[in-house]
JSON list of C-alpha atoms in Angstrom, two decimals:
[
{"chain": "A", "resi": 1, "resn": "MET", "atom": "CA", "xyz": [29.12, 34.96, -61.06]},
{"chain": "A", "resi": 2, "resn": "ALA", "atom": "CA", "xyz": [27.21, 34.38, -57.80]},
{"chain": "A", "resi": 3, "resn": "ALA", "atom": "CA", "xyz": [26.03, 38.01, -57.71]},
{"chain": "A", "resi": 4, "resn": "ALA", "atom": "CA", "xyz": [24.82, 37.65, -61.36]},
{"chain": "A", "resi": 5, "resn": "GLN", "atom": "CA", "xyz": [22.87, 34.42, -60.58]},
{"chain": "A", "resi": 6, "resn": "ARG", "atom": "CA", "xyz": [21.24, 36.18, -57.53]},
{"chain": "A", "resi": 7, "resn": "ALA", "atom": "CA", "xyz": [20.14, 39.05, -59.64]},
{"chain": "A", "resi": 8, "resn": "ILE", "atom": "CA", "xyz": [18.61, 36.68, -62.20]},
{"chain": "A", "resi": 9, "resn": "ARG", "atom": "CA", "xyz": [16.71, 34.82, -59.32]},
{"chain": "A", "resi": 10, "resn": "LEU", "atom": "CA", "xyz": [15.51, 38.03, -57.84]},
{"chain": "A", "resi": 11, "resn": "ARG", "atom": "CA", "xyz": [14.37, 39.38, -61.17]},
{"chain": "A", "resi": 12, "resn": "LEU", "atom": "CA", "xyz": [12.44, 36.16, -61.80]},
{"chain": "A", "resi": 13, "resn": "ARG", "atom": "CA", "xyz": [10.89, 36.38, -58.34]},
{"chain": "A", "resi": 14, "resn": "GLN", "atom": "CA", "xyz": [9.81, 39.87, -59.08]},
{"chain": "A", "resi": 15, "resn": "GLU", "atom": "CA", "xyz": [8.10, 38.84, -62.35]},
{"chain": "A", "resi": 16, "resn": "VAL", "atom": "CA", "xyz": [6.17, 36.05, -60.55]},
{"chain": "A", "resi": 17, "resn": "PHE", "atom": "CA", "xyz": [4.96, 38.35, -57.85]},
{"chain": "A", "resi": 18, "resn": "ASP", "atom": "CA", "xyz": [4.30, 41.15, -60.34]},
{"chain": "A", "resi": 19, "resn": "HIS", "atom": "CA", "xyz": [1.74, 38.56, -61.85]},
{"chain": "A", "resi": 20, "resn": "TYR", "atom": "CA", "xyz": [0.29, 36.97, -58.75]},
{"chain": "A", "resi": 21, "resn": "GLY", "atom": "CA", "xyz": [0.45, 40.14, -56.57]},
{"chain": "A", "resi": 22, "resn": "HIS", "atom": "CA", "xyz": [2.61, 41.53, -53.82]},
{"chain": "A", "resi": 23, "resn": "VAL", "atom": "CA", "xyz": [-0.05, 41.02, -51.17]},
{"chain": "A", "resi": 24, "resn": "CYS", "atom": "CA", "xyz": [-1.21, 37.95, -49.27]},
{"chain": "A", "resi": 25, "resn": "ALA", "atom": "CA", "xyz": [-4.56, 36.83, -50.56]},
{"chain": "A", "resi": 26, "resn": "CYS", "atom": "CA", "xyz": [-5.66, 35.97, -47.05]},
{"chain": "A", "resi": 27, "resn": "CYS", "atom": "CA", "xyz": [-4.34, 38.51, -44.44]},
{"chain": "A", "resi": 28, "resn": "GLY", "atom": "CA", "xyz": [-3.22, 41.23, -46.81]},
{"chain": "A", "resi": 29, "resn": "THR", "atom": "CA", "xyz": [0.37, 41.57, -45.61]},
{"chain": "A", "resi": 30, "resn": "THR", "atom": "CA", "xyz": [2.62, 43.21, -48.17]},
{"chain": "A", "resi": 31, "resn": "ILE", "atom": "CA", "xyz": [6.00, 42.45, -46.45]},
{"chain": "A", "resi": 32, "resn": "GLU", "atom": "CA", "xyz": [7.87, 41.01, -49.41]},
{"chain": "A", "resi": 33, "resn": "VAL", "atom": "CA", "xyz": [10.21, 38.74, -47.38]},
{"chain": "A", "resi": 34, "resn": "PHE", "atom": "CA", "xyz": [7.12, 36.82, -46.08]},
{"chain": "A", "resi": 35, "resn": "LEU", "atom": "CA", "xyz": [5.38, 36.22, -49.45]},
{"chain": "A", "resi": 36, "resn": "ASN", "atom": "CA", "xyz": [5.38, 33.00, -51.30]},
{"chain": "A", "resi": 37, "resn": "ILE", "atom": "CA", "xyz": [3.37, 31.21, -53.97]},
{"chain": "A", "resi": 38, "resn": "ASP", "atom": "CA", "xyz": [0.63, 28.88, -52.92]},
{"chain": "A", "resi": 39, "resn": "HIS", "atom": "CA", "xyz": [-0.88, 26.00, -54.91]},
{"chain": "A", "resi": 40, "resn": "ILE", "atom": "CA", "xyz": [-4.57, 26.95, -54.41]},
{"chain": "A", "resi": 41, "resn": "ASN", "atom": "CA", "xyz": [-5.80, 23.41, -54.77]},
{"chain": "A", "resi": 42, "resn": "GLY", "atom": "CA", "xyz": [-3.00, 21.86, -52.49]},
{"chain": "A", "resi": 43, "resn": "ALA", "atom": "CA", "xyz": [-0.52, 19.15, -53.45]},
{"chain": "A", "resi": 44, "resn": "GLY", "atom": "CA", "xyz": [2.31, 21.80, -53.62]},
{"chain": "A", "resi": 45, "resn": "THR", "atom": "CA", "xyz": [4.84, 19.38, -52.38]},
{"chain": "A", "resi": 46, "resn": "VAL", "atom": "CA", "xyz": [3.95, 16.73, -54.93]},
{"chain": "A", "resi": 47, "resn": "HIS", "atom": "CA", "xyz": [4.06, 19.26, -57.63]},
{"chain": "A", "resi": 48, "resn": "ARG", "atom": "CA", "xyz": [7.41, 20.80, -56.56]},
{"chain": "A", "resi": 49, "resn": "ARG", "atom": "CA", "xyz": [8.99, 17.27, -56.45]},
{"chain": "A", "resi": 50, "resn": "SER", "atom": "CA", "xyz": [7.62, 16.50, -59.98]},
{"chain": "A", "resi": 51, "resn": "ILE", "atom": "CA", "xyz": [9.19, 19.52, -61.61]},
{"chain": "A", "resi": 52, "resn": "SER", "atom": "CA", "xyz": [12.44, 19.43, -59.83]},
{"chain": "A", "resi": 53, "resn": "LYS", "atom": "CA", "xyz": [15.65, 17.43, -60.15]},
{"chain": "A", "resi": 54, "resn": "ALA", "atom": "CA", "xyz": [16.49, 15.03, -57.34]},
{"chain": "A", "resi": 55, "resn": "GLY", "atom": "CA", "xyz": [16.59, 16.79, -54.12]},
{"chain": "A", "resi": 56, "resn": "GLU", "atom": "CA", "xyz": [15.95, 20.23, -55.57]},
{"chain": "A", "resi": 57, "resn": "THR", "atom": "CA", "xyz": [12.69, 21.87, -54.39]},
{"chain": "A", "resi": 58, "resn": "ASP", "atom": "CA", "xyz": [13.63, 25.51, -54.28]},
{"chain": "A", "resi": 59, "resn": "ALA", "atom": "CA", "xyz": [11.30, 28.39, -55.14]},
{"chain": "A", "resi": 60, "resn": "THR", "atom": "CA", "xyz": [13.30, 29.41, -58.22]},
{"chain": "A", "resi": 61, "resn": "THR", "atom": "CA", "xyz": [12.45, 26.12, -59.90]},
{"chain": "A", "resi": 62, "resn": "LEU", "atom": "CA", "xyz": [8.76, 26.79, -59.28]},
{"chain": "A", "resi": 63, "resn": "TYR", "atom": "CA", "xyz": [9.04, 30.44, -60.48]},
{"chain": "A", "resi": 64, "resn": "ARG", "atom": "CA", "xyz": [10.74, 29.25, -63.76]},
{"chain": "A", "resi": 65, "resn": "TRP", "atom": "CA", "xyz": [8.01, 26.67, -64.21]},
{"chain": "A", "resi": 66, "resn": "LEU", "atom": "CA", "xyz": [5.25, 29.34, -63.69]},
{"chain": "A", "resi": 67, "resn": "LYS", "atom": "CA", "xyz": [6.92, 31.69, -66.02]},
{"chain": "A", "resi": 68, "resn": "LYS", "atom": "CA", "xyz": [7.40, 29.16, -68.71]},
{"chain": "A", "resi": 69, "resn": "ARG", "atom": "CA", "xyz": [3.71, 28.14, -68.55]},
{"chain": "A", "resi": 70, "resn": "GLY", "atom": "CA", "xyz": [2.48, 31.72, -68.64]},
{"chain": "A", "resi": 71, "resn": "PHE", "atom": "CA", "xyz": [1.60, 32.01, -64.96]},
{"chain": "A", "resi": 72, "resn": "PRO", "atom": "CA", "xyz": [-1.32, 29.56, -64.58]},
{"chain": "A", "resi": 73, "resn": "PRO", "atom": "CA", "xyz": [-4.36, 30.72, -62.53]},
{"chain": "A", "resi": 74, "resn": "GLU", "atom": "CA", "xyz": [-4.25, 27.80, -59.96]},
{"chain": "A", "resi": 75, "resn": "PHE", "atom": "CA", "xyz": [-1.67, 29.74, -57.85]},
{"chain": "A", "resi": 76, "resn": "GLN", "atom": "CA", "xyz": [-1.83, 32.67, -55.60]},
{"chain": "A", "resi": 77, "resn": "THR", "atom": "CA", "xyz": [0.28, 34.79, -53.16]},
{"chain": "A", "resi": 78, "resn": "LEU", "atom": "CA", "xyz": [0.07, 33.90, -49.55]},
{"chain": "A", "resi": 79, "resn": "CYS", "atom": "CA", "xyz": [2.29, 34.90, -46.75]},
{"chain": "A", "resi": 80, "resn": "PHE", "atom": "CA", "xyz": [4.37, 32.24, -45.00]},
{"chain": "A", "resi": 81, "resn": "ASN", "atom": "CA", "xyz": [1.95, 32.09, -41.97]},
{"chain": "A", "resi": 82, "resn": "CYS", "atom": "CA", "xyz": [-1.31, 31.81, -44.00]},
{"chain": "A", "resi": 83, "resn": "ASN", "atom": "CA", "xyz": [0.38, 29.26, -46.26]},
{"chain": "A", "resi": 84, "resn": "MET", "atom": "CA", "xyz": [1.52, 27.17, -43.29]},
{"chain": "A", "resi": 85, "resn": "GLY", "atom": "CA", "xyz": [-1.93, 27.43, -41.61]},
{"chain": "A", "resi": 86, "resn": "LYS", "atom": "CA", "xyz": [-3.61, 26.24, -44.81]},
{"chain": "A", "resi": 87, "resn": "TYR", "atom": "CA", "xyz": [-1.08, 23.40, -45.07]},
{"chain": "A", "resi": 88, "resn": "ARG", "atom": "CA", "xyz": [-1.64, 22.17, -41.52]},
{"chain": "A", "resi": 89, "resn": "LEU", "atom": "CA", "xyz": [-5.21, 22.92, -41.07]},
{"chain": "A", "resi": 90, "resn": "GLY", "atom": "CA", "xyz": [-6.71, 22.81, -44.47]},
{"chain": "A", "resi": 91, "resn": "THR", "atom": "CA", "xyz": [-7.49, 26.47, -44.31]},
{"chain": "A", "resi": 92, "resn": "CYS", "atom": "CA", "xyz": [-5.84, 29.54, -42.99]},
{"chain": "A", "resi": 93, "resn": "PRO", "atom": "CA", "xyz": [-6.85, 30.38, -39.43]},
{"chain": "A", "resi": 94, "resn": "HIS", "atom": "CA", "xyz": [-7.66, 33.90, -40.63]},
{"chain": "A", "resi": 95, "resn": "ARG", "atom": "CA", "xyz": [-10.32, 32.49, -43.01]},
{"chain": "A", "resi": 96, "resn": "ALA", "atom": "CA", "xyz": [-11.49, 29.88, -40.38]},
{"chain": "A", "resi": 97, "resn": "ALA", "atom": "CA", "xyz": [-12.08, 32.72, -37.75]},
{"chain": "A", "resi": 98, "resn": "ALA", "atom": "CA", "xyz": [-13.84, 34.93, -40.35]},
{"chain": "A", "resi": 99, "resn": "SER", "atom": "CA", "xyz": [-16.25, 32.22, -41.40]},
{"chain": "A", "resi": 100, "resn": "ALA", "atom": "CA", "xyz": [-16.92, 31.25, -37.77]},
{"chain": "A", "resi": 101, "resn": "GLY", "atom": "CA", "xyz": [-17.72, 34.66, -36.60]}
]
């Protein structure tokens, strides 16, 4: 049963990234394990909590939500580093450096 559930989760993840792309929208990395979905306008934590059961904020819940709603345009693929930079600084350090130079 656990293997079947894992296969379902991986297939759903594949569908989400097939739609949003398998490349970070900021730095261009294509290393799959680093990629995640970003809320372009922020407020990802609030959104994930609003769509999840108590204490459950895993990516699969978001992936299901995205698929059920036809993959809304206010999301994008970012790698973990770019997503964290955006979260902590308001913009990814890659973009900040590009606009400064």
